[in-house]
XYZ file of C-alpha atoms in Angstrom:
401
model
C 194.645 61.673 -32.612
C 191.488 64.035 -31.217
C 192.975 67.076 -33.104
C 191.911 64.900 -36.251
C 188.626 65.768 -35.933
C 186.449 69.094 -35.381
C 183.841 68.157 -33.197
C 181.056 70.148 -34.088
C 177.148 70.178 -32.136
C 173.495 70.167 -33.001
C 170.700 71.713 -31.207
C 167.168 72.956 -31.720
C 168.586 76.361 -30.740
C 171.663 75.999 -33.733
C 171.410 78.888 -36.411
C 172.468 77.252 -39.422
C 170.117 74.928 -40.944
C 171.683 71.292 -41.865
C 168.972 69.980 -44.324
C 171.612 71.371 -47.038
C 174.462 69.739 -45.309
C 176.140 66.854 -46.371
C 177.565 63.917 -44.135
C 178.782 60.713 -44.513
C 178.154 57.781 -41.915
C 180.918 55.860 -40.750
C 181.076 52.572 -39.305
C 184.605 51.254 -38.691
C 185.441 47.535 -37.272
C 188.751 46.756 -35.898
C 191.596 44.567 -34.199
C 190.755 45.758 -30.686
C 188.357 47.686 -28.173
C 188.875 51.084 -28.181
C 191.694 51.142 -30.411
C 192.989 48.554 -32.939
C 193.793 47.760 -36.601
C 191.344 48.867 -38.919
C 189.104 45.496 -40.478
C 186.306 46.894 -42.650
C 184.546 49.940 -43.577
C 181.493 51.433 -44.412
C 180.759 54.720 -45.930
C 177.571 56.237 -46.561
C 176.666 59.745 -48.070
C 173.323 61.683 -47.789
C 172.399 64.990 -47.503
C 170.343 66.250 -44.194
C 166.950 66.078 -45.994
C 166.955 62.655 -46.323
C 168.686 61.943 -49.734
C 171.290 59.079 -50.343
C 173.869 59.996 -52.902
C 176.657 57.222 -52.259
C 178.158 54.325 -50.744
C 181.502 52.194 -50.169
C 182.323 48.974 -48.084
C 184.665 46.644 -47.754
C 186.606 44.235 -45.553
C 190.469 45.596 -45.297
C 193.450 43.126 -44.933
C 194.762 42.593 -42.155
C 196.202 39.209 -39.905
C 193.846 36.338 -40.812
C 194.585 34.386 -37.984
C 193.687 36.648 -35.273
C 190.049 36.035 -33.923
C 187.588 38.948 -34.508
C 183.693 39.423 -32.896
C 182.834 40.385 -36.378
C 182.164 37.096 -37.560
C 185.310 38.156 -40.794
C 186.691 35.297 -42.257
C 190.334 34.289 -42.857
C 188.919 34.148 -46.598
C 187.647 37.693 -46.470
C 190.510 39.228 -45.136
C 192.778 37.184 -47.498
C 191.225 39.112 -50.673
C 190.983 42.333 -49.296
C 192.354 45.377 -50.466
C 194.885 46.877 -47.984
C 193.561 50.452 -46.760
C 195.660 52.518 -48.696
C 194.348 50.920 -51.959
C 190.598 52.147 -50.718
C 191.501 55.910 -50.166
C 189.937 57.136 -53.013
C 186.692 55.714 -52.401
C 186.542 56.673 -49.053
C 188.115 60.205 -49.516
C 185.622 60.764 -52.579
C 182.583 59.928 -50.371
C 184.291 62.029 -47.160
C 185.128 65.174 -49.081
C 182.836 67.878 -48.548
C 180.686 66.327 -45.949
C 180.685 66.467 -42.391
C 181.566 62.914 -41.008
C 179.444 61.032 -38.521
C 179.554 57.714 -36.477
C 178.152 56.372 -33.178
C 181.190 57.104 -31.640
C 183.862 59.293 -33.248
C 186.385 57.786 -31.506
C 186.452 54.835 -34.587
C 186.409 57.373 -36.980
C 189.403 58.979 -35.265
C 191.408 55.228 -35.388
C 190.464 55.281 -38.641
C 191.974 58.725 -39.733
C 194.674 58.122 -37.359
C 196.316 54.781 -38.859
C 195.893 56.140 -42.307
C 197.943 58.908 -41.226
C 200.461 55.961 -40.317
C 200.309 55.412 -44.278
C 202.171 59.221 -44.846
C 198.854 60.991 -45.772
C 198.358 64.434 -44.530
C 195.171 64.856 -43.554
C 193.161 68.259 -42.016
C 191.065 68.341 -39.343
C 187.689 66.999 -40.192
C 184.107 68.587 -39.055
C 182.471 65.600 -37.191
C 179.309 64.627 -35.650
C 178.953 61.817 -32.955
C 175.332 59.854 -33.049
C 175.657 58.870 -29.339
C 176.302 61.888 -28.373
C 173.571 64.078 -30.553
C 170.855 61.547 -29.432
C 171.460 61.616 -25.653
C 170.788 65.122 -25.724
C 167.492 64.105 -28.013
C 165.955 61.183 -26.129
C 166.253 59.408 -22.580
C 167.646 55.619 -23.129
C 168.121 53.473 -21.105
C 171.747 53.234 -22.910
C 172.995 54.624 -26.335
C 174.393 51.853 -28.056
C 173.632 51.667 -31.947
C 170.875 49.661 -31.759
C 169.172 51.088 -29.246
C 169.544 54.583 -31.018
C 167.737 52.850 -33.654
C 165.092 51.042 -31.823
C 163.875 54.602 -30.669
C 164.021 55.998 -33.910
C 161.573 53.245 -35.196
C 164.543 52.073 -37.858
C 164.719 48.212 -38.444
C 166.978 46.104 -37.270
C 169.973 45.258 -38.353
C 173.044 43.047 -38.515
C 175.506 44.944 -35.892
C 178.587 43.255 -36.485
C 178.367 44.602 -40.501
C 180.005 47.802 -41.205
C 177.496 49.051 -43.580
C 174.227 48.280 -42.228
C 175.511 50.055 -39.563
C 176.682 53.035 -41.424
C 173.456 52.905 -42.861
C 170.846 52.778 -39.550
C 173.654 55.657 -38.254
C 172.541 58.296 -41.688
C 168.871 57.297 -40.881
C 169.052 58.109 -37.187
C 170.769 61.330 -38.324
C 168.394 62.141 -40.411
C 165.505 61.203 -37.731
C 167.401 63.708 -35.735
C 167.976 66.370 -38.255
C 164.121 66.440 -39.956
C 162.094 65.361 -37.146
C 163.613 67.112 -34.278
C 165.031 70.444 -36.360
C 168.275 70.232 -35.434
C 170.718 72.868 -36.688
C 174.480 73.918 -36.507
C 175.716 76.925 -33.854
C 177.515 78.070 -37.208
C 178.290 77.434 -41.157
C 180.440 74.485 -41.675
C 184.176 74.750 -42.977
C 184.990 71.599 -45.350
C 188.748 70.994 -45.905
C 190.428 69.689 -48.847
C 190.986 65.918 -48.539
C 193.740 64.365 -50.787
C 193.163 62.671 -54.228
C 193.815 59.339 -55.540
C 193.143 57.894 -59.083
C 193.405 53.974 -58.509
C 190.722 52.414 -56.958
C 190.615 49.029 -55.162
C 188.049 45.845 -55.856
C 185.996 46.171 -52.628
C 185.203 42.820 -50.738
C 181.841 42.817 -49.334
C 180.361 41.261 -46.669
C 176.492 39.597 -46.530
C 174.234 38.941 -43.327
C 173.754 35.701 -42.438
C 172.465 33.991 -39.158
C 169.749 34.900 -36.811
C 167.019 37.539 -36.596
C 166.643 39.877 -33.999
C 163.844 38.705 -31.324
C 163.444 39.249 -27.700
C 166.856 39.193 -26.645
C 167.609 42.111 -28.901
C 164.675 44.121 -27.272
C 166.462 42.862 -23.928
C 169.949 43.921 -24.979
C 168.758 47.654 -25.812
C 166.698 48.012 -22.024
C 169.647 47.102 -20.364
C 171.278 49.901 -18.373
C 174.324 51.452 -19.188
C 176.770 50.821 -16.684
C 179.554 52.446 -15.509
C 183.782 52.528 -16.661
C 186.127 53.609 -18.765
C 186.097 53.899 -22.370
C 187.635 50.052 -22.863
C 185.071 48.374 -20.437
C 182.039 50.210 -22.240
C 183.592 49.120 -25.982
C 183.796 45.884 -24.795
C 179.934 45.427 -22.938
C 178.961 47.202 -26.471
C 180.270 44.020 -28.709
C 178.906 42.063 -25.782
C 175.717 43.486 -26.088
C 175.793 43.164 -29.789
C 176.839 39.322 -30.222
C 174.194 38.328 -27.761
C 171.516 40.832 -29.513
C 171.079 39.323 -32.654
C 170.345 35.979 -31.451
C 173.379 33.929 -32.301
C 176.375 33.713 -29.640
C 179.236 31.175 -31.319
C 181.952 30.134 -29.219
C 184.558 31.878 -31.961
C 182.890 35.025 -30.649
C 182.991 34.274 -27.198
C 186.666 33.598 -27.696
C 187.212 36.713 -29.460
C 186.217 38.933 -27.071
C 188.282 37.059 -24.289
C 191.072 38.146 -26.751
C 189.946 41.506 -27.036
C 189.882 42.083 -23.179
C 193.332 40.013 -22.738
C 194.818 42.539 -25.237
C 192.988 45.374 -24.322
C 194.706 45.118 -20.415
C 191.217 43.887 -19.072
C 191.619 41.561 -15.677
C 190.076 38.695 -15.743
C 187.959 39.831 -12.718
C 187.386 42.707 -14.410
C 185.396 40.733 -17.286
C 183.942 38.536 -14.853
C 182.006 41.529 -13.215
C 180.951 42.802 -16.537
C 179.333 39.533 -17.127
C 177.683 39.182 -14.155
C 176.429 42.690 -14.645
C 175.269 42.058 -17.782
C 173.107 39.313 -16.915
C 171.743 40.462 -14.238
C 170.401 43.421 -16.300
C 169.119 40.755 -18.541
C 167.617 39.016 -16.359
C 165.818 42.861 -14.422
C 164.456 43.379 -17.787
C 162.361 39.652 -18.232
C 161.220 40.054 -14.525
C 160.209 43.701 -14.242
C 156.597 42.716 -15.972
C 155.648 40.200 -13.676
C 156.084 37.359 -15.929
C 159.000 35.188 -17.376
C 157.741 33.062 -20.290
C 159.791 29.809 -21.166
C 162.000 31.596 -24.199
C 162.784 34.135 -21.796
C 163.925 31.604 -19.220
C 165.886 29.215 -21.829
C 167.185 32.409 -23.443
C 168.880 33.865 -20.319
C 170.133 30.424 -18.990
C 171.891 29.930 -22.309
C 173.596 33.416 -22.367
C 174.163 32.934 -18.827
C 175.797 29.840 -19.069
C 178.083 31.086 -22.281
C 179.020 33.528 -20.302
C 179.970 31.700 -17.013
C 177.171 34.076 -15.117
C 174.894 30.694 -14.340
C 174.573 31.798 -10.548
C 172.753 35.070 -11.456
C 170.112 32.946 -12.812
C 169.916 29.800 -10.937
C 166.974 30.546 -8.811
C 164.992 32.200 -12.054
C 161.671 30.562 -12.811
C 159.452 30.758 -15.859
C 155.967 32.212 -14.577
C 153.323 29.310 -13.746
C 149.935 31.382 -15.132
C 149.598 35.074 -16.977
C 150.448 36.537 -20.116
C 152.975 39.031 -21.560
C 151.446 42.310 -20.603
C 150.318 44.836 -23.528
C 152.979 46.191 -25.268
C 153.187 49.209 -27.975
C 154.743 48.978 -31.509
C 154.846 52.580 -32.143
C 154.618 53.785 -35.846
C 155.219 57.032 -37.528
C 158.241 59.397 -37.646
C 157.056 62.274 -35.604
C 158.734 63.967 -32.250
C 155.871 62.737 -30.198
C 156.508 59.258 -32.571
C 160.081 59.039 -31.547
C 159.912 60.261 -27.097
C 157.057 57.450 -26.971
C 159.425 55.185 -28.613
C 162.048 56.042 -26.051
C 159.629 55.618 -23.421
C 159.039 52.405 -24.303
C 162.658 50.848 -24.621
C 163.290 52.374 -21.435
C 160.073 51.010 -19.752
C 159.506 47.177 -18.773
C 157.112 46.471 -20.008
C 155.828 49.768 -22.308
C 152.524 51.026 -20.539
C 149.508 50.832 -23.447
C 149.005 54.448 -24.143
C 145.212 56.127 -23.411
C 142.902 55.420 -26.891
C 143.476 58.650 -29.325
C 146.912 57.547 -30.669
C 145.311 55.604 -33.433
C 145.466 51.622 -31.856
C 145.582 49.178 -34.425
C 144.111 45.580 -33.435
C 146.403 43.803 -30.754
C 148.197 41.062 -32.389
C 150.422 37.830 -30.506
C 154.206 38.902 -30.630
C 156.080 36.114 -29.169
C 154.141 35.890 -25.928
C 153.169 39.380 -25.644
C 149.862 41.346 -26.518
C 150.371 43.955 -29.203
C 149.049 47.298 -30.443
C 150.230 49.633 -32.453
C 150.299 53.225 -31.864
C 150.076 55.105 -35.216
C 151.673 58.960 -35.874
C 151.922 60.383 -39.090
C 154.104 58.874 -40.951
C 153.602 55.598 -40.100
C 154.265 52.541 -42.645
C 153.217 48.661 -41.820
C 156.145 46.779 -40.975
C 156.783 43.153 -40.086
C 157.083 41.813 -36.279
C 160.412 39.708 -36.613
C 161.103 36.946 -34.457
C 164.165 34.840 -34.549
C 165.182 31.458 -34.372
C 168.721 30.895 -33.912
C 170.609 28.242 -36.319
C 174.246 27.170 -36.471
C 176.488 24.583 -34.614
C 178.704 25.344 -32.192
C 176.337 28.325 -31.569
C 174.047 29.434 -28.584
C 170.564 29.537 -30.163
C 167.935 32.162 -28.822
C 164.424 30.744 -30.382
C 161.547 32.171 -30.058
C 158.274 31.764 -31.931
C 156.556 32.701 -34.702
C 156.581 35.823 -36.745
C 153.845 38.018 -37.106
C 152.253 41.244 -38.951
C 152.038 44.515 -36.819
């Protein structure tokens, strides 16, 4: 399956220039952990400079009854196109473009079970996100969203294929403009196969939560050891709990996942515990535990049988949220303070000189705004979790930063 892909590198030392270059972003969701039936996917095309010249995404039938994390109904999957019928949109958007994901390894699934269909395909040039960035910016992990968070991108709905795609061809091109990376050499594009019909996509709307604390949470929490199936698995984790709306079909799903995947029960157990307790690091190391904090971890907790790693937590009698930087702008400087701050609890307020904006209330915490050149107002999103049969993060009002 590897030899499917070229894996090619970026570095500030590379040669060849990659403004010119064209990729497309990826985003693939599937059956399984690692490996699995293809679901949905999401293509995106731009060019290294920053333009967007295309996009495709849809849901791909498969076995409505299984349970998925993805939140993809039996409905959806009923209507969708099978993945042969979508290889001309895909192929049209891949062809003459380096290809790029989080992790390449979906991207290789991908090109390995349409193989299964009797195409022939070349080797592809590829790019991994995850990989690129770590050798950018020090995180505390390099999951998707975190990526983004350091990259000052918005948030977005994880568990959709092409707002993912999407905040993966921004971070690229965060990486590409703003940090001058470059190629070691010229890149060789391959032919790719034609195809004439093309499919009715079926495509997929957010719905649910915004992102509030526990996403900030999620992306500060330590990556933690094991093999390629344990960290796919604390990655969907990470994401259902992230964007502020845990339902019990996801919960579920992910047992699935692990059952199928060859994950002990144990096994799970630890990565649960683990998780929480990471959770739970990240509202202490300030000093202070507000009350959505507290109710926040003691529902995720308790969804995910981990209520002992929180059953001595406290909310904080007196104190505030210490100061905290929103940092705006899309500079190098922009993006390593950024990084500092996801990977510091809480972010220290930077000495005056970076342009402070008026402190503002952000759920609990004291605001200001660093601004870098570049910079563009955005809103402070807070969520409030809706649904039944759902765990509910709330936390308070929105406001302007």
């Amino acid at each position: 399956m590897a030899e499917l892909i070229e894996r090619l590198s970026l570095s500030s030392t590379g040669q060849v220039p990659a403004g010119g270059t064209e990729f497309t972003a990826l985003d693939v969701k599937t059956t399984g952990l690692h490996t699995g039936r293809v679901l949905e996917v999401a293509a995106i095309r731009f060019r290294g400079d920053g333009t967007f010249l295309g996009e495709f995404a849809t849901v791909v039938a498969a076995d409505a009854n299984r349970r998925n994390p993805h939140r993809i109904t039996a409905a959806e999957l009923a209507d969708a196109p099978a993945l042969g019928d979508i290889l001309s949109q895909v192929f049209d958007l891949c062809r003459g473009a380096v290809v790029m994901a989080h992790d390449l390894s979906s991207v290789e699934g991908l090109l390995a079970e349409i193989s299964q269909l009797g195409v022939r395909l070349p080797r592809l040039p590829g790019i991994s996100l995850k990989d690129t960035a770590q050798a950018v910016l020090p995180l505390p992990n390099y999951r998707l969203a975190t990526i983004a968070r350091a990259f000052g991108i918005e948030d977005f709905p994880g568990y959709l294929a092409e707002p993912a795609a999407r905040a993966c061809a921004q971070a690229m091109i965060a990486l590409l403009g703003t940090h001058g990376l470059r190629f070691a050499q010229p890149v060789r594009f391959p032919e790719l196969p034609r195809y004439a019909s093309q499919a009715v996509a079926v495509r997929r709307s957010a719905a649910g939560a915004e992102k509030g604390w526990m996403a900030e949470a999620v992306d500060r929490v330590s990556a933690a050891a094991g093999g390629p199936v344990a960290q796919a698995y604390l990655d969907l984790l990470a994401e259902a709990v992230g964007d502020q709306f845990l339902t019990d079909e996801e919960v579920w799903a992910l047992a699935d996942l692990a059952a199928e995947a060859g994950m002990a029960e144990a096994e799970v157990q630890r990565i649960h515990t683990g998780f929480v307790a990471e959770l739970r690091r990240v509202a202490e190391a300030d000093g202070v535990v507000t009350s959505v904090e507290y109710r926040e971890l003691r529902q995720v907790a308790d969804a995910l049988g981990a209520l002992e790693v929180v059953v001595d937590l406290r909310t904080t009698a007196t104190g505030d949220k210490p100061t905290r930087v929103l940092v705006l702008g899309t500079t190098a400087d922009a993006d390593q303070l950024r990084a500092g701050a996801v990977g510091r609890v809480p972010a220290r307020e930077e000495p005056d000189g970076l342009g402070h904006a008026p402190g503002v209330r952000l759920g609990g915490a004291r605001v200001r705004t660093a601004a870098f050149p570049g910079a563009r107002t955005r809103r402070a999103r807070l969520a409030t979790g809706r649904g039944r049969g759902a765990v509910g993060l709330r936390s308070g009002p929105a406001a302007e930063a």
